[in-house]
Coordinates of C-alpha atoms in Angstrom, one line a residue:
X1 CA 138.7 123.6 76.5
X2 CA 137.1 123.7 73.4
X3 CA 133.9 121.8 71.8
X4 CA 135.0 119.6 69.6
X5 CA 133.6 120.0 65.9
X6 CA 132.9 117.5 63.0
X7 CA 135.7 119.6 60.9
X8 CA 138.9 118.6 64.3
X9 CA 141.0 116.4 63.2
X10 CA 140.6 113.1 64.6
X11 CA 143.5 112.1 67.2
X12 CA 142.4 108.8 68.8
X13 CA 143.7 107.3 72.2
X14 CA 142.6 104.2 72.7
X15 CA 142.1 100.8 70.7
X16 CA 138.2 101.8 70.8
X17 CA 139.0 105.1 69.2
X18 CA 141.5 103.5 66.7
X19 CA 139.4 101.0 65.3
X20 CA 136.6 103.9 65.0
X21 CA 138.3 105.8 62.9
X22 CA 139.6 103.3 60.8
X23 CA 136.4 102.0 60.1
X24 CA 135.2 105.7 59.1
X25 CA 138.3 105.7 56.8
X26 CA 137.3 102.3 55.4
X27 CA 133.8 103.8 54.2
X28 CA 135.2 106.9 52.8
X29 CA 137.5 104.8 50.9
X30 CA 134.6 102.5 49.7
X31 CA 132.1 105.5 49.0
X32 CA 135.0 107.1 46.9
X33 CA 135.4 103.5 44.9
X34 CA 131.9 103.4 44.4
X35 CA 130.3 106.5 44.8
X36 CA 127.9 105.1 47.5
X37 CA 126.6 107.9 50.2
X38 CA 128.0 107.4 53.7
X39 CA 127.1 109.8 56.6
X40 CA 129.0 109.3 59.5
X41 CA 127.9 110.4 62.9
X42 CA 130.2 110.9 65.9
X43 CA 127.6 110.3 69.0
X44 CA 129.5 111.1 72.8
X45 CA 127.7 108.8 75.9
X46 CA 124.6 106.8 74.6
X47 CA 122.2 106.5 77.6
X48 CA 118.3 105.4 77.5
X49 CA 116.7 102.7 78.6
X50 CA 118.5 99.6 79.1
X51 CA 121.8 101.4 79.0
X52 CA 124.6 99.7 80.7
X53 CA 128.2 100.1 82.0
X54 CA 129.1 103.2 84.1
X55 CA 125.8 104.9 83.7
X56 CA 123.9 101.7 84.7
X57 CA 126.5 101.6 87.9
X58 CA 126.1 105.3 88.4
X59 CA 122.1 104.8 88.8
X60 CA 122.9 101.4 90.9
X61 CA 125.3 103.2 93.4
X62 CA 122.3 105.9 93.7
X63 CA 119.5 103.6 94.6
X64 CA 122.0 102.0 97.2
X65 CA 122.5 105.6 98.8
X66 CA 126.1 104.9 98.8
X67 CA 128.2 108.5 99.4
X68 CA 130.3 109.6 96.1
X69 CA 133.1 112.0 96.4
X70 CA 131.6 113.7 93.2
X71 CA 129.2 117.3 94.8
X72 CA 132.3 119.6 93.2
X73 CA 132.7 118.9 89.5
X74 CA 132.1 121.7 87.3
X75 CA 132.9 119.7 83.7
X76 CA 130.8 120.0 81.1
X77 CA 130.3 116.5 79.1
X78 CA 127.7 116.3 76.1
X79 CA 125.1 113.3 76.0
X80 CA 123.3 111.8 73.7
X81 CA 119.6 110.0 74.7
X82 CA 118.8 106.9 72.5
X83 CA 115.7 108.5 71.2
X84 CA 117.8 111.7 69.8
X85 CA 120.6 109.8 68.3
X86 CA 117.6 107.3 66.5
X87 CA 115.9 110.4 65.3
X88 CA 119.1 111.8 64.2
X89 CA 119.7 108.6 62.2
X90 CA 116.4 108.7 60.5
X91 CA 117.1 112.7 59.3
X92 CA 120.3 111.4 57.6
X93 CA 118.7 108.3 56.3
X94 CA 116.3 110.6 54.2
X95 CA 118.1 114.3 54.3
X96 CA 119.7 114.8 50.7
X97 CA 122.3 117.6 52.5
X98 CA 123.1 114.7 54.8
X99 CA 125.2 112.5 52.2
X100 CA 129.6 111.9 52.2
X101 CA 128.9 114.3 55.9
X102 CA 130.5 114.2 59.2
X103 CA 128.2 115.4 62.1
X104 CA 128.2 114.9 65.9
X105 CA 124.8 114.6 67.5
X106 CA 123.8 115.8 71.3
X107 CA 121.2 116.2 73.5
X108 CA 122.2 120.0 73.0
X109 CA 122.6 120.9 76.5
X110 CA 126.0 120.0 78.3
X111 CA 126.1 119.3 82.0
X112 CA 128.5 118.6 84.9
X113 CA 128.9 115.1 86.4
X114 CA 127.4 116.6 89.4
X115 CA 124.8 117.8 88.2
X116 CA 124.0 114.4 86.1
X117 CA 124.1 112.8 89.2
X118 CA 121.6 115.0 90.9
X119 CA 119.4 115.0 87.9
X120 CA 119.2 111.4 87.4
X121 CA 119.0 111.2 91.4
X122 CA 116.2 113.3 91.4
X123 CA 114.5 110.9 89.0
X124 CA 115.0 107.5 90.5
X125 CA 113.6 109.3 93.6
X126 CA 116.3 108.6 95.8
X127 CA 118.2 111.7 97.7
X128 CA 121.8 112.3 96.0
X129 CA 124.9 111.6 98.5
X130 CA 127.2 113.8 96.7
X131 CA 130.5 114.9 98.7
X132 CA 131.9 118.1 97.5
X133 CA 135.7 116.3 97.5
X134 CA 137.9 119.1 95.3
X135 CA 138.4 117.9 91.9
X136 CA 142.4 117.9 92.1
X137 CA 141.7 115.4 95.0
X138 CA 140.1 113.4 93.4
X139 CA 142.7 113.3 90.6
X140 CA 145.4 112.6 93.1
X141 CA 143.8 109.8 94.0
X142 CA 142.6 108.2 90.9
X143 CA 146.9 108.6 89.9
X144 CA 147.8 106.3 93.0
X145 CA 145.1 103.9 92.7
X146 CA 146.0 103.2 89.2
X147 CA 142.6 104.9 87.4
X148 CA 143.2 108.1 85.7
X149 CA 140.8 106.3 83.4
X150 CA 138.3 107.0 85.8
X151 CA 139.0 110.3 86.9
X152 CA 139.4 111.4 83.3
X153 CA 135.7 110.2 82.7
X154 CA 133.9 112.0 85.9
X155 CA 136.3 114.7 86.0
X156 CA 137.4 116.0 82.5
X157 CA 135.1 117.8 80.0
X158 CA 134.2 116.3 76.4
X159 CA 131.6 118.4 74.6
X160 CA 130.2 117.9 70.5
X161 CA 129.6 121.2 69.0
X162 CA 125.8 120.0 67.1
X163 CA 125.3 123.3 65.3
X164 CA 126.5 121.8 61.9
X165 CA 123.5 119.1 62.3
X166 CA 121.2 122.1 62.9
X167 CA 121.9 124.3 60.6
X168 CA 122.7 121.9 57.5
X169 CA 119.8 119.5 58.1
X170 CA 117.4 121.7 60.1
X171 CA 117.9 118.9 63.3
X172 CA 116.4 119.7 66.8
X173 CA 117.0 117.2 69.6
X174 CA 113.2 116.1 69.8
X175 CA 113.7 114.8 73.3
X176 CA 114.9 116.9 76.6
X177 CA 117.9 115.7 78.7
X178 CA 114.9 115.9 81.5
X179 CA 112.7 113.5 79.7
X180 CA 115.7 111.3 78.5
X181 CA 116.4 110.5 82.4
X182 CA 113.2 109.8 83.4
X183 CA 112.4 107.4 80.4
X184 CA 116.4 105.9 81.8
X185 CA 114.9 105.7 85.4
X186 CA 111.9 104.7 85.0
X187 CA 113.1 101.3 83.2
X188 CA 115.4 101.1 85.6
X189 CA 113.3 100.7 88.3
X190 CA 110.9 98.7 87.0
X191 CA 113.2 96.0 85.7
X192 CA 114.5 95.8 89.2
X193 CA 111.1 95.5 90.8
X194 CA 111.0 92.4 87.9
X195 CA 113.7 91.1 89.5
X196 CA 112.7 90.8 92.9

């Protein structure tokens, strides 16, 4: 219910998250060998141009004006857009404060699924088919088809708490979720009209 801050300690689920966190614990144990700088950054969701997986499916359902059970979700998920997390990178690459940290990086605004649907919607120009199916619904379902996975990703919140990246290294998500989507749509589209 909470965000989750650089400082939580880090419970992993799954193999991805596992192997993660052991890699961060590898470079701590290195940088304390050796006394090299490491700076590790926690980003949630990458998205941008070219991004692929559930968000590339998510814009490809969209554009087929295919009806999703997903009008009533009131999560809150954070995102991060390509061009922040690079401009993040570049502050810690050259930020003295920045060294042996731990920050997570966001766009800076959180938003529902719903709403990411309709934004990004709005910005591939198509009209967004969202059914307002009640969230425990959709949970039931998810359970007996086998893909609380799923559910867990539309449905559940996962929000970064960024204010450690702004007030230790001065750090301002340069781009807008807004402008993010569009750059995200707008390669979208055009490498579909490439491909005939």
């Amino acid at each position: 219910g909470c965000p989750f801050t650089p400082n939580d300690l880090a419970a992993p689920q799954d193999p991805y998250g596992i192997s993660k966190h052991e890699a961060e614990l590898g470079l701590r144990g290195i940088a304390a060998e050796t006394g090299m700088e490491v700076v590790i950054i926690r980003p949630p969701l990458v998205y941008g141009p070219g991004v692929k997986a559930n968000f590339l499916n998510m814009m490809r359902w969209l554009c087929r004006g295919i009806p999703l059970p997903l009008g009533s979700i009131h999560n809150r998920r954070s995102l991060v857009a390509l061009d922040n997390l690079v401009d993040f990178i570049c502050v810690c690459l050259n930020h003295p404060a920045a060294a042996n940290q731990t920050f997570l990086v966001s766009d800076g605004e959180d938003i529902s699924t719903t709403d990411l649907l309709r934004r990004m919607a709005h910005e591939l120009h198509v009209p967004a088919r969202l059914l307002p199916v009640p969230q425990g619904l959709l949970g039931w379902g998810a359970r007996v088809l086998g893909r609380e996975d799923l559910s867990q990703r539309l449905c559940a919140s996962l929000q970064v708490d960024i204010s450690k990246a702004r007030t230790l290294l001065g750090w301002q998500p340069p781009v807008t979720i807004e402008m993010a989507l569009r750059r995200t749509a707008e390669h979208f589209l055009s490498s579909r009209k490439n491909d005939g």
